[in-house]
Amino acid sequence: MREEKTVVMDDGAEKRVLSWGEFEDGIAYVRETSEGDVTGFAYSAKRRQTTFMFRPTGDYNLDDVENRIETSDGDCFVCDFADALEFWGVPYKREDKIKRFVA
């Protein structure tokens, strides 16, 4: 894996981590990991992780991902990247992982 970049957004009740980078095979990814009150309420889960993987194009690449994150002032979510990938017609794969609460 090549260099990964990460930004943490923590408002006390919810912590979200956005990370992005590129695998050795040239596939780019953007990943959101969240935990806290919102994750617990929305997903009945302790932790949730969603990753979008795509092959960068001239229309959409990791520079665009980074620009969106850096200019968002913390108001950036992984679904923003799905919207952008669909807008630019870039095929992608989505992977979700959820760690459920133990009763």
mmCIF file of C-alpha atoms in Angstrom:
data_model
loop_
_atom_site.group_PDB
_atom_site.id
_atom_site.type_symbol
_atom_site.label_atom_id
_atom_site.label_comp_id
_atom_site.label_asym_id
_atom_site.label_seq_id
_atom_site.Cartn_x
_atom_site.Cartn_y
_atom_site.Cartn_z
ATOM 1 C CA MET A 1 0.000 0.000 0.000
ATOM 2 C CA ARG A 2 1.207 3.467 -0.790
ATOM 3 C CA GLU A 3 0.930 6.387 1.609
ATOM 4 C CA GLU A 4 -2.366 6.660 3.468
ATOM 5 C CA LYS A 5 -3.734 10.004 4.624
ATOM 6 C CA THR A 6 -6.115 10.366 7.544
ATOM 7 C CA VAL A 7 -8.254 13.052 9.132
ATOM 8 C CA VAL A 8 -10.130 12.654 12.423
ATOM 9 C CA MET A 9 -13.378 14.455 13.196
ATOM 10 C CA ASP A 10 -14.435 14.174 16.836
ATOM 11 C CA ASP A 11 -17.260 16.185 18.381
ATOM 12 C CA GLY A 12 -17.214 14.295 21.679
ATOM 13 C CA ALA A 13 -20.314 12.200 21.003
ATOM 14 C CA GLU A 14 -19.198 10.808 17.655
ATOM 15 C CA LYS A 15 -15.762 10.125 16.215
ATOM 16 C CA ARG A 16 -15.294 9.715 12.461
ATOM 17 C CA VAL A 17 -12.056 8.929 10.713
ATOM 18 C CA LEU A 18 -11.666 9.433 6.970
ATOM 19 C CA SER A 19 -8.663 7.821 5.347
ATOM 20 C CA TRP A 20 -7.674 7.576 1.721
ATOM 21 C CA GLY A 21 -4.844 6.188 -0.334
ATOM 22 C CA GLU A 22 -3.885 3.786 -3.059
ATOM 23 C CA PHE A 23 -3.091 0.080 -3.066
ATOM 24 C CA GLU A 24 -0.024 -1.235 -4.909
ATOM 25 C CA ASP A 25 -2.214 -2.297 -7.842
ATOM 26 C CA GLY A 26 -3.329 1.322 -8.425
ATOM 27 C CA ILE A 27 -6.799 0.946 -6.916
ATOM 28 C CA ALA A 28 -7.687 4.020 -4.850
ATOM 29 C CA TYR A 29 -9.843 3.940 -1.744
ATOM 30 C CA VAL A 30 -11.594 6.241 0.666
ATOM 31 C CA ARG A 31 -12.713 4.832 4.022
ATOM 32 C CA GLU A 32 -14.863 6.161 6.838
ATOM 33 C CA THR A 33 -14.772 4.584 10.285
ATOM 34 C CA SER A 34 -17.253 5.864 12.832
ATOM 35 C CA GLU A 35 -18.132 5.142 16.432
ATOM 36 C CA GLY A 36 -20.247 6.920 18.994
ATOM 37 C CA ASP A 37 -23.827 7.913 19.685
ATOM 38 C CA VAL A 38 -24.862 8.441 16.049
ATOM 39 C CA THR A 39 -23.361 5.121 14.938
ATOM 40 C CA GLY A 40 -25.068 3.351 17.821
ATOM 41 C CA PHE A 41 -28.434 4.927 17.027
ATOM 42 C CA ALA A 42 -28.334 4.629 13.242
ATOM 43 C CA TYR A 43 -26.720 1.201 12.900
ATOM 44 C CA SER A 44 -27.209 -0.451 16.307
ATOM 45 C CA ALA A 45 -23.475 -0.884 16.170
ATOM 46 C CA LYS A 46 -20.430 -0.028 18.211
ATOM 47 C CA ARG A 47 -18.351 0.714 15.124
ATOM 48 C CA ARG A 48 -19.022 1.000 11.413
ATOM 49 C CA GLN A 49 -16.586 1.124 8.517
ATOM 50 C CA THR A 50 -17.381 1.808 4.874
ATOM 51 C CA THR A 51 -14.797 1.704 2.107
ATOM 52 C CA PHE A 52 -15.158 2.735 -1.530
ATOM 53 C CA MET A 53 -12.528 1.395 -3.942
ATOM 54 C CA PHE A 54 -12.085 2.685 -7.485
ATOM 55 C CA ARG A 55 -9.592 3.071 -10.296
ATOM 56 C CA PRO A 56 -8.654 6.778 -10.532
ATOM 57 C CA THR A 57 -9.425 8.551 -13.799
ATOM 58 C CA GLY A 58 -8.644 11.946 -15.272
ATOM 59 C CA ASP A 59 -12.096 13.082 -14.153
ATOM 60 C CA TYR A 60 -11.911 11.778 -10.560
ATOM 61 C CA ASN A 61 -8.909 10.736 -8.498
ATOM 62 C CA LEU A 62 -7.360 11.008 -5.035
ATOM 63 C CA ASP A 63 -6.603 14.711 -5.521
ATOM 64 C CA ASP A 64 -10.369 15.249 -5.724
ATOM 65 C CA VAL A 65 -10.913 13.155 -2.591
ATOM 66 C CA GLU A 66 -8.305 15.147 -0.701
ATOM 67 C CA ASN A 67 -9.675 18.479 -1.926
ATOM 68 C CA ARG A 68 -13.192 17.590 -0.744
ATOM 69 C CA ILE A 69 -11.930 16.564 2.684
ATOM 70 C CA GLU A 70 -9.636 19.568 3.136
ATOM 71 C CA THR A 71 -12.286 22.109 2.104
ATOM 72 C CA SER A 72 -15.202 20.558 4.024
ATOM 73 C CA ASP A 73 -14.520 22.044 7.465
ATOM 74 C CA GLY A 74 -15.447 18.675 8.987
ATOM 75 C CA ASP A 75 -18.708 18.380 7.060
ATOM 76 C CA CYS A 76 -17.646 15.490 4.844
ATOM 77 C CA PHE A 77 -18.993 11.952 4.802
ATOM 78 C CA VAL A 78 -18.129 8.824 2.852
ATOM 79 C CA CYS A 79 -21.424 9.089 0.940
ATOM 80 C CA ASP A 80 -20.085 12.309 -0.631
ATOM 81 C CA PHE A 81 -17.529 10.201 -2.475
ATOM 82 C CA ALA A 82 -20.114 7.707 -3.712
ATOM 83 C CA ASP A 83 -22.077 10.641 -5.127
ATOM 84 C CA ALA A 84 -18.966 11.993 -6.871
ATOM 85 C CA LEU A 85 -17.995 8.601 -8.286
ATOM 86 C CA GLU A 86 -21.502 8.135 -9.670
ATOM 87 C CA PHE A 87 -21.546 11.680 -11.073
ATOM 88 C CA TRP A 88 -18.274 11.110 -12.940
ATOM 89 C CA GLY A 89 -19.284 7.603 -14.039
ATOM 90 C CA VAL A 90 -16.380 5.947 -12.236
ATOM 91 C CA PRO A 91 -17.077 2.298 -11.350
ATOM 92 C CA TYR A 92 -16.483 1.480 -7.691
ATOM 93 C CA LYS A 93 -16.820 -1.269 -5.145
ATOM 94 C CA ARG A 94 -18.326 -0.703 -1.700
ATOM 95 C CA GLU A 95 -17.374 -2.705 1.372
ATOM 96 C CA ASP A 96 -19.143 -2.366 4.740
ATOM 97 C CA LYS A 97 -18.060 -3.727 8.094
ATOM 98 C CA ILE A 98 -20.166 -3.366 11.220
ATOM 99 C CA LYS A 99 -19.248 -4.340 14.779
ATOM 100 C CA ARG A 100 -22.540 -4.991 16.531
ATOM 101 C CA PHE A 101 -23.222 -4.400 20.217
ATOM 102 C CA VAL A 102 -22.978 -7.519 22.361
ATOM 103 C CA ALA A 103 -26.113 -8.116 24.441
#
